[in-house]
Each structure stands twice: as C-alpha cells, then as structure tokens.
Amino acid sequence: MSETQFYSLRVNGKQREVTDAWLGESLLYVLRERLGLPGSKGACEQGECGSCTVIIDGAAVCSCLVLAASAVDTDITTIEGYSDGALTDVQQAFIDEGAVQCGFCTPGLIVAVHHLLEHTPRPSEMKVKEALSGNICRCTGYGRIFAAVTRVIEQRDHQ
Amino acid sequence: MSIHLPQTLNEALHMLQVVPHAQILAGGTDFMVEVNFNKHGVHDVIALRHVDELKKWSHDTVAGVVTIGAAVPYADMEHGELAQLFPALAEAARTVGSPQIRAAGTLGGNLGTCSPAGDALPVLFALNAVINVASTHATRSIPVADFMRGPKRNDLAQDELIVSVTIKTVAGWQGYAKVGTRNAMVISVASASLVLDHVNNSSRIALGSVGPTIIRCIQAEQWLQGVYDFTSHQALDDSIATEFGQRVSQESRPIDDHRSTALYRRHAVGVLAKRLLQRGSAQ
Ligand SMILES: Cc1cc2nc3c(=O)[nH]c(=O)nc-3n(C[C@H](O)[C@H](O)[C@H](O)COP(=O)(O)OP(=O)(O)OC[C@H]3O[C@@H](n4cnc5c(N)ncnc54)[C@H](O)[C@@H]3O)c2cc1C
Ligand code: FES
Ligand code: FES
C-alpha cells in the first residue's frame, strides 16, 4: 500500500471503502471523519475513556487504538450497528434511569453493556462494575448507569 | 508507507526481512498511543492481527511446559485453564488497563515495550520464562532476564519477531500484587510477583516499577530458603515475613518520578513482598 491507498472495511455488515486516507489514521477517526459514522466518540485517544468502544471480531476494544488499515478483513460493529432507528432496550433503559447527561460517554457505554449482556446475561454487581471500568463518565456518576443495566437485566428476565 | 497483513508466521518473518525498518503492530495499545500523539510516525507496519499461530497457547503435560503465543491477549489469561496453570499471570493480567485494553493488549506487546512497569514482566521473571524469537534465518530462546536489557530496551534485533513465551509449570503457590492510585486503568507504582516452588523448596520474587528493569531479589530468596521450609506446611512466623519484606525492599532500586517517590516505592514493595509471602505460606 502506498501512503493513501484504497482499502475497505466491513462495518455493521456492510463493506465500506476508504479512499484517500492517510494510512496512520485510527479506526475512530476513519469511522467518524471518512465513513460518516460519528456515533463513536473521541475524548482521550489513548484508551483511557472508552467513549470510542466498538466490537471487532467479537471483542470490545477502543477504536482509537486500532490502526484502521489493519482492521481489513474483520467484522466491525459500531453503536450505529445496534439499531435501525428504534432504540434498543439498553438505550431505552439509559433514558428511563436518567443515565445520560451530556451524552458523550453514552455510545461507548451502550456498546459495552450490550457486549457484557450478550456474554453474561445475569452478571453480578461486581462483574458489571468491572465490565464498565474502561468507560469513564464525568457527568451522571455511575449509580444511574448501573441502575440502567439492572433494569435491562430484569426486563430481559421477564421476557 | 505501507501496511502489511501477513496470514502466517512465515509470511510475517519474510516481510520483516524484506521491509527495512518495519514496525510490528500487535494489539496497538502502546503503539497507537504513540501514533495518536505524534511521538513516533507510522511508516511500514506489519500487523499481526491475522497471524493465528501467534494467538494460540499449548500445554505439554509430559514436559510440564506451557507455550503462550506472543499475540495472545490478556483477556485469555484472566480466566480458564491458562489462569489455573499460572495464577500469578492471571492476577497480573486482571490489573492491566480495562477490559477494552485487555481484549487487545498482548504478552508480545508488553515484552516489545519492555517498560519496568509492564505488569506481565515481573511474573515472567518470577516464573523464569523463556522468550522465543525468530527471524527468517534463525530462532533464539532467551531467558526473560537477558531479554530485558534496560528501561524500554530489549534484546530483539530489527529483523526478529517475538513468537512465544515458554514457561515451566511450578508445583506451589504463586501470586502478583500491585500498588497504584486506583483499581482500574492504572500503571503500577510498585509491583511484585512471588512463586513458591515446593519441589525444589525454594522461592523466586521479582519486582516491577522499582528499578530500570524488573529486579529478581536473589539474596532475599536465598535467605528465605535458609529460614523457612516451604514443604513443611507449618505456619510462617510473622518475623520471617517482616524480615523478608525488608530484605526485598533493600534489593529494590526505585527512583522519584511523576508517579511516585523512591521512598514510597521502596516501602510499598516491601509490604507487597511480605503480604505475598504470608498469602503463599497460608495455602
Ligand atoms: C489505557 C491503557 C492502560 C494500560 N494499562 C496497562 C497496565 O495496567 N499494565 C501494563 O503492563 N500495561 C498497560 N498498558 C500498556 C499496554 O497495554 C501493554 O504494554 C500491552 O501489553 C501492549 O501490548 P499490545 O499488543 O497492545 O502492543 P502494541 O502496542 O501492538 O506493541 C507494543 C510494542 O511491542 C512491539 N511488539 C508487539 N508485538 C511484538 C512481537 N510479537 N514481536 C516483536 N515486537 C512486538 C511493537 O512493535 C511495539 O513496539 C496500558 C495501555 C493503555 C492504552
Ligand atoms: S477516545 Fe478511545 S478510549 Fe478515549
Ligand atoms: S453523561 Fe457526560 S460523560 Fe457521561
């Protein structure tokens, strides 16, 4: 590949072409600035805040620490991939519990919560705290966020 | 500038040979921070993401030897069989960054960066791990103590790749302890890993963040062997644990920096050593 060679990424099930991009760009940057997917947020660009969390081949990772051009031939799911308009149960629970204030951390948290509950449908309180320890919220405090997670677990149990 | 995505180990080694000054990219958790903050440029990258051979680990039960691929992420060491084989490695892995960092960060990356604060490193020292590296023309197996040359310096040549880490299983207790300012997402201020070897009736302790490299405390280990029988299952005298902590402290070589002071580190690492020994001998 030369400096700006074309490559293609599989994002939310669709093959997306990236053209004229500098090869050193992070996946976060490419998603937001080149592919029109601004749901993933960038706050620290050093893996500390989790607001850029996406799923790559089944693992929740910080997209700011992924070299976009190295993510060719992987399955990438961003926050935009979780719904086609309607809110997911996790999103609705965040609203109902008042777990969103400025909303900057929210997309990363929603991705992390979906990922947690997919693998561990009934996590202990400790497990929830640990699973969300890479997602920093500076507004709401974590009480309402944990309450939203509890609400989803209970709702899914009753379904 | 180019980005290469080898599918096999041989392909990766070949690329390393033909692309001069290539940069190796594993989980990216050290590499990309440097790129995002313009601390180093990106020129020719060999990304290991698709090299499945490096993401596996295996256990030779006859020889009692475990080989862990360089690109195995911390998430795979935290729980399960690998965690049962090396509880100290699991404890260290659990303290690294956050779940997102542990899903991406690898053992090879920790060794590539070779920071004295790297959490896997004291454990590899206490377990006498051997680092297996390869180029297109040769392979080498290097004891981890020789592999780490200094702060952020290792023994790797430009055309060599870290392939795996080999560790002998040990009969006896092992653990890792770390001091930092909070629980999640913290680089260690001081850390220690203790391995008790019941077969050889000996111990090994290695310290992180209290010297230019990881430090093995050979003198404290030898002293302990003279005063305590690991196979006796007798309660450990408090005075032995305390003196062990003091001796470990003396062998540390900490400095003042933005994370802590030498004085605090020296004290803290002694407390960690004492507690690890108390924990280990109570089993
Ligand atoms: C938010 C955050 C928190 C962190 N917390 C911790 C922590 O608590 N404890 C800790 O120890 N570390 C921590 N780190 C640092 C980092 O996660 C670890 O050092 C990790 O092990 C690096 O692995 P990686 O696969 O991401 O390496 P990369 O970033 O991909 O590579 C790191 C270096 O190693 C080289 N390299 C990688 N693989 C190989 C190989 N197979 N052969 C030769 N060279 C190779 C690369 O060229 C590069 O120089 C943290 C990082 C972040 C961003
Ligand atoms: S922007 Fe990626 S973790 Fe903060
Ligand atoms: S709602 Fe503002 S950072 Fe979380």
Coordinates of C-alpha atoms and ligand atoms in Angstrom, one line a residue:
Chain A
M1 CA 0.0 0.0 0.0
S2 CA 1.3 3.5 -0.7
E3 CA 0.7 6.5 1.5
T4 CA -3.1 6.8 0.8
Q5 CA -4.0 3.6 -0.9
F6 CA -7.6 2.5 -1.0
Y7 CA -8.7 -0.1 1.5
S8 CA -12.1 -1.5 2.6
L9 CA -13.6 -2.2 6.0
R10 CA -16.6 -4.3 7.0
V11 CA -18.6 -2.1 9.3
N12 CA -22.0 -3.1 10.6
G13 CA -22.3 -5.8 8.0
K14 CA -21.5 -3.5 5.0
Q15 CA -18.3 -3.3 3.0
R16 CA -17.2 0.3 3.2
E17 CA -14.4 1.8 1.0
V18 CA -11.9 4.1 2.4
T19 CA -10.1 6.2 -0.2
D20 CA -7.5 8.9 0.1
A21 CA -6.9 8.3 3.7
W22 CA -3.5 8.6 5.5
L23 CA -2.6 5.1 6.5
G24 CA -1.8 6.1 10.0
E25 CA -5.3 7.0 10.9
S26 CA -7.1 5.3 13.8
L27 CA -10.3 3.4 13.3
L28 CA -12.1 6.0 15.4
Y29 CA -11.0 8.8 13.0
V30 CA -11.9 6.8 9.9
L31 CA -15.4 5.9 11.3
R32 CA -16.2 9.5 12.2
E33 CA -14.5 11.5 9.5
R34 CA -14.5 9.3 6.5
L35 CA -17.4 6.9 6.8
G36 CA -20.0 9.2 8.3
L37 CA -20.4 7.2 11.5
P38 CA -19.9 9.8 14.2
G39 CA -21.6 7.7 17.0
S40 CA -18.3 6.6 18.4
K41 CA -16.8 9.5 20.4
G42 CA -13.2 10.5 20.8
A43 CA -12.2 12.1 24.1
C44 CA -8.7 10.9 25.0
E45 CA -7.4 9.0 22.0
Q46 CA -5.2 6.9 24.4
G47 CA -7.5 4.1 25.5
E48 CA -8.5 5.7 28.8
C49 CA -12.1 6.8 28.4
G50 CA -13.9 4.1 26.4
S51 CA -16.1 6.5 24.6
C52 CA -14.8 5.1 21.3
T53 CA -15.7 1.5 22.1
V54 CA -16.6 -0.8 19.2
I55 CA -16.7 -4.5 18.6
I56 CA -14.1 -6.1 16.4
D57 CA -14.5 -9.8 15.7
G58 CA -16.5 -10.2 18.9
A59 CA -14.2 -8.3 21.2
A60 CA -15.0 -4.8 22.7
V61 CA -12.0 -2.6 22.0
C62 CA -11.1 1.1 21.9
S63 CA -11.3 2.2 18.2
C64 CA -8.8 5.0 18.9
L65 CA -6.1 2.3 19.4
V66 CA -6.9 0.4 16.2
L67 CA -4.9 1.3 13.1
A68 CA -7.8 1.5 10.7
A69 CA -5.9 0.0 7.7
S70 CA -5.0 -3.0 9.9
A71 CA -8.7 -3.8 10.5
V72 CA -9.2 -5.0 7.0
D73 CA -11.0 -8.4 7.0
T74 CA -12.5 -8.1 10.4
D75 CA -16.1 -7.6 11.5
I76 CA -16.6 -4.2 13.0
T77 CA -19.8 -3.2 14.9
T78 CA -20.2 0.4 16.0
I79 CA -23.0 2.0 18.0
E80 CA -24.8 2.7 14.8
G81 CA -25.0 -1.1 14.1
Y82 CA -27.2 -1.8 17.2
S83 CA -30.4 -0.3 15.8
D84 CA -32.0 0.8 12.6
G85 CA -33.9 3.7 14.1
A86 CA -35.7 2.2 17.1
L87 CA -34.0 2.4 20.4
T88 CA -32.5 -0.8 21.9
D89 CA -33.6 -1.9 25.3
V90 CA -30.3 -0.7 26.7
Q91 CA -30.7 2.7 25.2
Q92 CA -34.2 3.0 26.5
A93 CA -33.1 1.9 30.0
F94 CA -30.4 4.7 30.0
I95 CA -33.1 7.2 29.2
D96 CA -35.6 5.9 31.7
E97 CA -33.0 5.8 34.5
G98 CA -31.6 9.2 33.7
A99 CA -28.2 7.7 32.9
V100 CA -27.4 10.3 30.3
Q101 CA -26.4 13.9 30.9
C102 CA -24.0 15.3 28.3
G103 CA -24.2 12.0 26.5
F104 CA -20.6 11.9 25.4
C105 CA -19.7 8.7 27.2
T106 CA -23.1 7.1 26.3
P107 CA -22.4 5.4 22.9
G108 CA -19.3 3.7 24.4
L109 CA -21.3 2.6 27.4
I110 CA -24.2 1.3 25.3
V111 CA -21.8 -0.8 23.2
A112 CA -20.1 -2.1 26.4
V113 CA -23.4 -3.0 28.1
H114 CA -24.7 -4.8 25.0
H115 CA -21.4 -6.7 24.8
L116 CA -21.5 -7.6 28.5
L117 CA -25.1 -8.9 28.5
E118 CA -24.6 -10.9 25.3
H119 CA -21.9 -12.9 27.0
T120 CA -23.1 -12.7 30.6
P121 CA -26.9 -12.3 30.7
R122 CA -27.0 -12.2 34.6
P123 CA -23.8 -10.6 35.7
S124 CA -23.1 -9.9 39.4
E125 CA -22.8 -6.3 40.5
M126 CA -19.0 -6.7 40.6
K127 CA -19.0 -8.1 37.1
V128 CA -21.0 -5.1 35.8
K129 CA -18.6 -2.7 37.5
E130 CA -15.6 -4.5 36.1
A131 CA -17.1 -4.7 32.6
L132 CA -17.7 -1.0 32.6
S133 CA -14.4 0.0 34.3
G134 CA -13.0 1.1 30.9
N135 CA -15.8 3.6 30.3
I136 CA -15.5 6.9 32.0
C137 CA -18.5 9.2 32.7
R138 CA -17.8 12.6 34.1
C139 CA -21.4 13.8 34.5
T140 CA -24.0 11.4 35.8
G141 CA -22.0 9.4 38.3
Y142 CA -22.2 5.6 37.9
G143 CA -25.3 5.0 40.1
R144 CA -27.8 5.7 37.3
I145 CA -25.7 3.8 34.8
F146 CA -25.7 0.7 37.0
A147 CA -29.4 1.2 37.6
A148 CA -30.0 1.2 33.8
V149 CA -28.0 -2.1 33.5
T150 CA -30.0 -3.7 36.3
R151 CA -33.3 -2.6 34.6
V152 CA -32.3 -4.3 31.3
I153 CA -31.3 -7.5 33.1
E154 CA -34.7 -7.6 34.9
Q155 CA -36.6 -6.7 31.8
R156 CA -34.9 -9.4 29.7
D157 CA -35.6 -11.9 32.5
H158 CA -39.3 -11.2 32.3
Q159 CA -39.4 -11.7 28.6
Chain B
M1 CA 4.5 4.0 3.8
S2 CA 2.8 0.6 3.8
I3 CA 0.7 -1.7 5.9
H4 CA 1.2 -5.4 5.7
L5 CA -1.2 -8.0 7.0
P6 CA 0.6 -11.4 6.9
Q7 CA -1.6 -14.5 7.4
T8 CA 1.1 -16.8 8.7
L9 CA 4.2 -16.6 10.9
N10 CA 6.5 -17.4 7.9
E11 CA 4.9 -14.6 5.9
A12 CA 5.4 -12.2 8.8
L13 CA 9.1 -13.2 9.2
H14 CA 9.6 -12.8 5.5
M15 CA 8.1 -9.3 5.4
L16 CA 10.2 -8.4 8.4
Q17 CA 13.2 -9.4 6.4
V18 CA 12.3 -7.6 3.1
V19 CA 10.8 -4.4 4.5
P20 CA 13.6 -2.4 6.1
H21 CA 12.8 -0.9 9.5
A22 CA 9.3 -2.3 9.6
Q23 CA 7.2 -1.6 12.7
I24 CA 5.4 -4.5 14.3
L25 CA 1.9 -3.9 15.4
A26 CA 0.1 -6.3 17.8
G27 CA -2.8 -5.1 19.9
G28 CA -1.8 -1.5 19.3
T29 CA -2.4 -0.4 22.9
D30 CA 1.1 1.0 23.2
F31 CA 1.8 1.6 19.5
M32 CA -1.3 3.7 18.7
V33 CA -1.0 6.0 21.7
E34 CA 2.4 7.0 20.3
V35 CA 1.0 7.4 16.8
N36 CA -2.0 9.4 18.0
F37 CA 0.2 11.8 20.0
N38 CA 2.8 12.0 17.2
K39 CA 5.5 10.5 19.4
H40 CA 6.5 8.2 16.6
G41 CA 5.5 8.2 13.0
V42 CA 4.0 5.4 11.1
H43 CA 6.0 4.2 8.2
D44 CA 5.9 0.5 7.3
V45 CA 3.8 -1.6 9.5
I46 CA 3.5 -5.4 9.8
A47 CA 0.2 -6.0 11.7
L48 CA 0.0 -9.4 13.4
R49 CA -3.9 -9.4 13.6
H50 CA -4.4 -12.3 11.2
V51 CA -1.5 -14.5 12.2
D52 CA -3.5 -17.2 14.1
E53 CA -0.3 -19.2 15.1
L54 CA 0.7 -16.3 17.4
K55 CA -2.7 -16.2 19.1
K56 CA -2.6 -19.8 20.5
W57 CA -1.1 -21.4 23.6
S58 CA -0.4 -25.0 24.3
H59 CA 0.5 -27.2 27.3
D60 CA 2.9 -30.1 27.0
T61 CA 1.8 -32.1 30.0
V62 CA 4.6 -34.6 29.8
A63 CA 7.4 -32.0 29.9
G64 CA 5.3 -29.7 32.1
V65 CA 5.8 -26.8 29.8
V66 CA 3.4 -24.2 28.5
T67 CA 4.0 -22.1 25.4
I68 CA 2.0 -18.9 25.0
G69 CA 1.8 -17.2 21.6
A70 CA 3.1 -13.6 21.5
A71 CA -0.3 -12.3 20.3
V72 CA -2.4 -14.0 23.0
P73 CA -4.4 -11.1 24.6
Y74 CA -4.6 -10.6 28.4
A75 CA -8.3 -11.5 28.3
D76 CA -7.3 -15.1 27.5
M77 CA -5.0 -15.2 30.6
E78 CA -7.5 -13.8 33.1
H79 CA -9.7 -16.9 33.4
G80 CA -9.9 -20.5 32.4
E81 CA -7.2 -23.1 32.0
L82 CA -4.3 -20.7 31.5
A83 CA -5.2 -18.9 34.7
Q84 CA -5.2 -22.2 36.6
L85 CA -1.8 -23.0 35.3
F86 CA -0.3 -19.6 36.1
P87 CA -2.4 -17.8 38.7
A88 CA 0.2 -15.1 39.1
L89 CA -0.1 -14.3 35.3
A90 CA -3.9 -14.2 35.6
E91 CA -3.6 -11.8 38.6
A92 CA -1.3 -9.6 36.6
A93 CA -3.4 -9.7 33.5
R94 CA -6.5 -8.7 35.5
T95 CA -4.8 -5.5 36.6
V96 CA -3.9 -4.3 33.1
G97 CA -5.8 -1.3 32.0
S98 CA -9.5 -2.0 31.4
P99 CA -11.5 -4.8 29.7
Q100 CA -11.0 -3.0 26.3
I101 CA -7.2 -2.9 26.8
R102 CA -7.1 -6.5 28.0
A103 CA -9.0 -7.6 24.9
A104 CA -6.4 -6.0 22.6
G105 CA -3.1 -5.9 24.6
T106 CA -0.7 -8.9 24.3
L107 CA 2.2 -10.5 26.0
G108 CA 4.4 -9.9 23.0
G109 CA 3.5 -6.2 23.2
N110 CA 4.4 -6.0 26.9
L111 CA 7.8 -7.6 26.0
G112 CA 8.2 -5.4 23.0
T113 CA 7.6 -2.2 25.0
C114 CA 9.6 -3.6 27.9
S115 CA 8.6 -1.0 30.4
P116 CA 9.8 -1.6 34.0
A117 CA 6.1 -1.0 34.8
G118 CA 4.8 -3.7 32.4
D119 CA 2.6 -5.9 34.6
A120 CA 3.3 -9.2 32.9
L121 CA 7.1 -8.8 33.2
P122 CA 7.6 -9.4 37.0
V123 CA 5.5 -12.6 36.6
L124 CA 7.6 -13.8 33.7
F125 CA 10.8 -13.1 35.7
A126 CA 9.5 -15.0 38.8
L127 CA 8.5 -17.9 36.6
N128 CA 11.9 -18.0 34.8
A129 CA 10.1 -17.6 31.5
V130 CA 12.0 -18.0 28.2
I131 CA 11.3 -15.7 25.3
N132 CA 11.3 -17.4 21.8
V133 CA 12.2 -15.1 19.0
A134 CA 12.6 -15.8 15.3
S135 CA 13.8 -14.3 12.0
T136 CA 13.8 -15.9 8.6
H137 CA 17.3 -17.4 9.2
A138 CA 17.3 -18.3 12.9
T139 CA 15.4 -18.8 16.1
R140 CA 16.6 -18.0 19.6
S141 CA 15.3 -18.8 23.1
I142 CA 16.3 -16.1 25.6
P143 CA 15.7 -16.2 29.4
V144 CA 13.5 -13.2 30.1
A145 CA 16.2 -11.7 32.5
D146 CA 18.5 -11.5 29.5
F147 CA 15.8 -10.4 27.1
M148 CA 15.1 -7.2 29.1
R149 CA 18.1 -5.0 28.6
G150 CA 17.0 -1.8 30.3
P151 CA 14.1 0.5 30.6
K152 CA 12.2 0.1 27.4
R153 CA 15.1 -1.8 25.8
N154 CA 15.1 -5.4 24.8
D155 CA 17.4 -7.9 23.1
L156 CA 15.4 -8.0 19.9
A157 CA 17.2 -7.4 16.6
Q158 CA 15.4 -5.4 13.9
D159 CA 14.5 -8.5 11.8
E160 CA 13.3 -10.6 14.8
L161 CA 9.8 -11.2 16.0
I162 CA 8.7 -12.4 19.4
V163 CA 7.0 -15.6 18.7
S164 CA 6.1 -17.1 22.1
V165 CA 6.9 -17.4 25.7
T166 CA 7.7 -20.7 27.3
I167 CA 7.1 -21.3 31.0
K168 CA 7.5 -24.4 33.1
T169 CA 4.6 -25.2 35.3
V170 CA 5.5 -25.0 39.0
A171 CA 4.1 -27.0 41.9
G172 CA 3.4 -24.5 44.6
W173 CA 1.7 -21.1 45.3
Q174 CA 2.2 -18.1 43.1
G175 CA 0.8 -14.6 43.1
Y176 CA 1.1 -11.0 41.9
A177 CA 0.4 -7.8 43.7
K178 CA 0.5 -4.2 42.5
V179 CA 0.2 -0.7 44.1
G180 CA -1.4 2.1 42.1
T181 CA -3.7 5.1 42.7
R182 CA -6.9 3.2 41.9
N183 CA -8.1 -0.2 40.9
A184 CA -8.8 0.0 37.1
M185 CA -6.7 1.6 34.5
V186 CA -3.5 2.2 36.5
I187 CA 0.1 1.9 35.7
S188 CA 1.9 0.3 38.7
V189 CA 3.8 2.4 41.2
A190 CA 5.3 -0.8 42.6
S191 CA 4.6 -4.4 42.0
A192 CA 5.9 -7.9 42.9
S193 CA 5.4 -11.5 41.9
L194 CA 6.2 -14.4 44.2
V195 CA 6.5 -18.0 43.1
L196 CA 6.9 -20.8 45.7
D197 CA 8.5 -23.9 44.3
H198 CA 7.6 -26.9 46.5
V199 CA 9.6 -29.4 44.6
N200 CA 12.9 -27.5 44.9
N201 CA 11.9 -26.0 48.2
S202 CA 12.7 -22.5 47.0
S203 CA 11.1 -19.2 46.1
R204 CA 11.5 -16.6 43.4
I205 CA 10.4 -13.0 43.7
A206 CA 10.6 -10.3 41.1
L207 CA 9.7 -6.6 41.3
G208 CA 8.3 -4.1 38.9
S209 CA 8.5 -0.3 38.7
V210 CA 11.2 -0.1 41.3
G211 CA 14.3 -0.2 39.0
P212 CA 15.5 0.3 35.5
T213 CA 14.5 -3.3 34.7
I214 CA 12.5 -5.9 36.6
I215 CA 14.5 -7.0 39.6
R216 CA 14.9 -10.5 41.0
C217 CA 15.8 -10.5 44.7
I218 CA 18.2 -13.4 44.8
Q219 CA 19.6 -12.5 48.2
A220 CA 16.2 -12.3 49.9
E221 CA 15.2 -15.6 48.2
Q222 CA 18.3 -17.4 49.5
W223 CA 17.8 -16.0 53.0
L224 CA 14.2 -17.3 53.0
Q225 CA 15.3 -20.7 51.9
G226 CA 17.6 -20.9 54.9
V227 CA 14.9 -20.0 57.4
Y228 CA 11.7 -21.5 56.0
D229 CA 10.7 -24.9 54.7
F230 CA 8.0 -24.5 52.1
T231 CA 7.1 -28.1 52.1
S232 CA 6.5 -28.3 55.9
H233 CA 3.1 -26.6 55.8
Q234 CA 4.0 -25.0 59.1
A235 CA 2.6 -21.6 59.9
L236 CA 5.0 -18.9 58.8
D237 CA 6.5 -16.8 61.7
D238 CA 5.5 -13.2 61.4
S239 CA 9.0 -12.1 62.0
I240 CA 10.2 -14.0 58.9
A241 CA 7.6 -12.4 56.7
T242 CA 8.6 -9.0 58.0
E243 CA 12.3 -9.5 57.5
F244 CA 11.7 -10.9 54.0
G245 CA 9.8 -7.7 53.2
Q246 CA 12.7 -5.6 54.5
R247 CA 15.3 -7.6 52.5
V248 CA 13.2 -7.3 49.4
S249 CA 13.0 -3.5 49.9
Q250 CA 16.7 -3.3 50.2
E251 CA 17.2 -5.0 46.9
S252 CA 14.9 -2.6 45.0
R253 CA 16.4 0.4 43.2
P254 CA 13.5 2.8 42.8
I255 CA 13.6 6.4 41.6
D256 CA 11.4 9.5 42.0
D257 CA 9.2 10.3 39.0
H258 CA 5.8 11.7 38.1
R259 CA 4.0 8.6 39.5
S260 CA 5.6 8.3 42.9
T261 CA 8.7 8.8 45.1
A262 CA 11.6 6.4 45.6
L263 CA 11.0 6.4 49.3
Y264 CA 7.3 5.3 49.0
R265 CA 8.1 2.7 46.3
R266 CA 10.8 1.1 48.5
H267 CA 8.4 0.9 51.4
A268 CA 5.5 -0.3 49.3
V269 CA 7.4 -3.1 47.5
G270 CA 8.5 -4.5 50.9
V271 CA 4.9 -4.5 52.1
L272 CA 3.8 -6.3 48.9
A273 CA 6.5 -8.9 49.3
K274 CA 5.6 -9.5 52.9
R275 CA 1.9 -9.9 52.1
L276 CA 2.6 -12.2 49.2
L277 CA 4.7 -14.5 51.4
Q278 CA 2.0 -14.5 54.1
R279 CA -0.6 -15.4 51.5
G280 CA 1.5 -18.0 49.8
S281 CA 2.6 -19.8 53.0
A282 CA -1.0 -19.9 54.3
Q283 CA -2.1 -22.1 51.4
Ligands
LIG1 C1 -5.3 2.9 28.7 C2 -4.1 1.9 28.8 C3 -3.9 1.3 30.0 C4 -2.8 0.4 30.1 N1 -2.5 -0.2 31.3 C5 -1.5 -1.0 31.4 C6 -1.3 -1.7 32.7 O1 -2.0 -1.6 33.6 N2 -0.2 -2.5 32.7 C7 0.6 -2.7 31.7 O2 1.6 -3.5 31.8 N3 0.4 -2.1 30.5 C8 -0.6 -1.3 30.4 N4 -0.8 -0.6 29.2 C9 0.2 -0.8 28.1 C10 -0.1 -1.9 27.1 O3 -1.5 -2.2 27.1 C11 0.7 -3.1 27.3 O4 2.1 -2.9 27.3 C12 0.4 -4.2 26.3 O5 0.9 -5.4 26.7 C13 0.9 -3.9 24.9 O6 0.5 -4.9 24.0 P1 0.0 -4.6 22.5 O7 -0.3 -5.9 21.9 O8 -1.1 -3.7 22.5 O9 1.3 -4.0 21.9 P2 1.5 -3.0 20.7 O10 1.1 -1.6 21.1 O11 0.9 -3.5 19.4 O12 3.1 -3.0 20.6 C14 3.9 -2.6 21.6 C15 5.4 -2.7 21.2 O13 5.8 -4.0 21.1 C16 6.2 -4.4 19.8 N5 5.7 -5.7 19.5 C17 4.4 -6.2 19.7 N6 4.3 -7.5 19.4 C18 5.6 -7.9 19.0 C19 6.1 -9.1 18.6 N7 5.4 -10.2 18.5 N8 7.4 -9.2 18.3 C20 8.2 -8.0 18.4 N9 7.7 -6.9 18.8 C21 6.4 -6.8 19.1 C22 5.6 -3.3 18.9 O14 6.4 -3.1 17.8 C23 5.7 -2.1 19.8 O15 6.9 -1.5 19.9 C24 -1.9 0.3 29.0 C25 -2.2 0.9 27.8 C26 -3.3 1.7 27.7 C27 -3.6 2.4 26.4
FES2 S1 -11.1 8.0 22.7 FE1 -10.6 5.9 22.7 S2 -10.5 5.4 24.8 FE2 -10.8 7.6 24.8
FES3 S1 -23.0 11.8 30.5 FE1 -21.4 13.2 30.3 S2 -19.7 12.0 30.4 FE2 -21.2 10.6 30.8

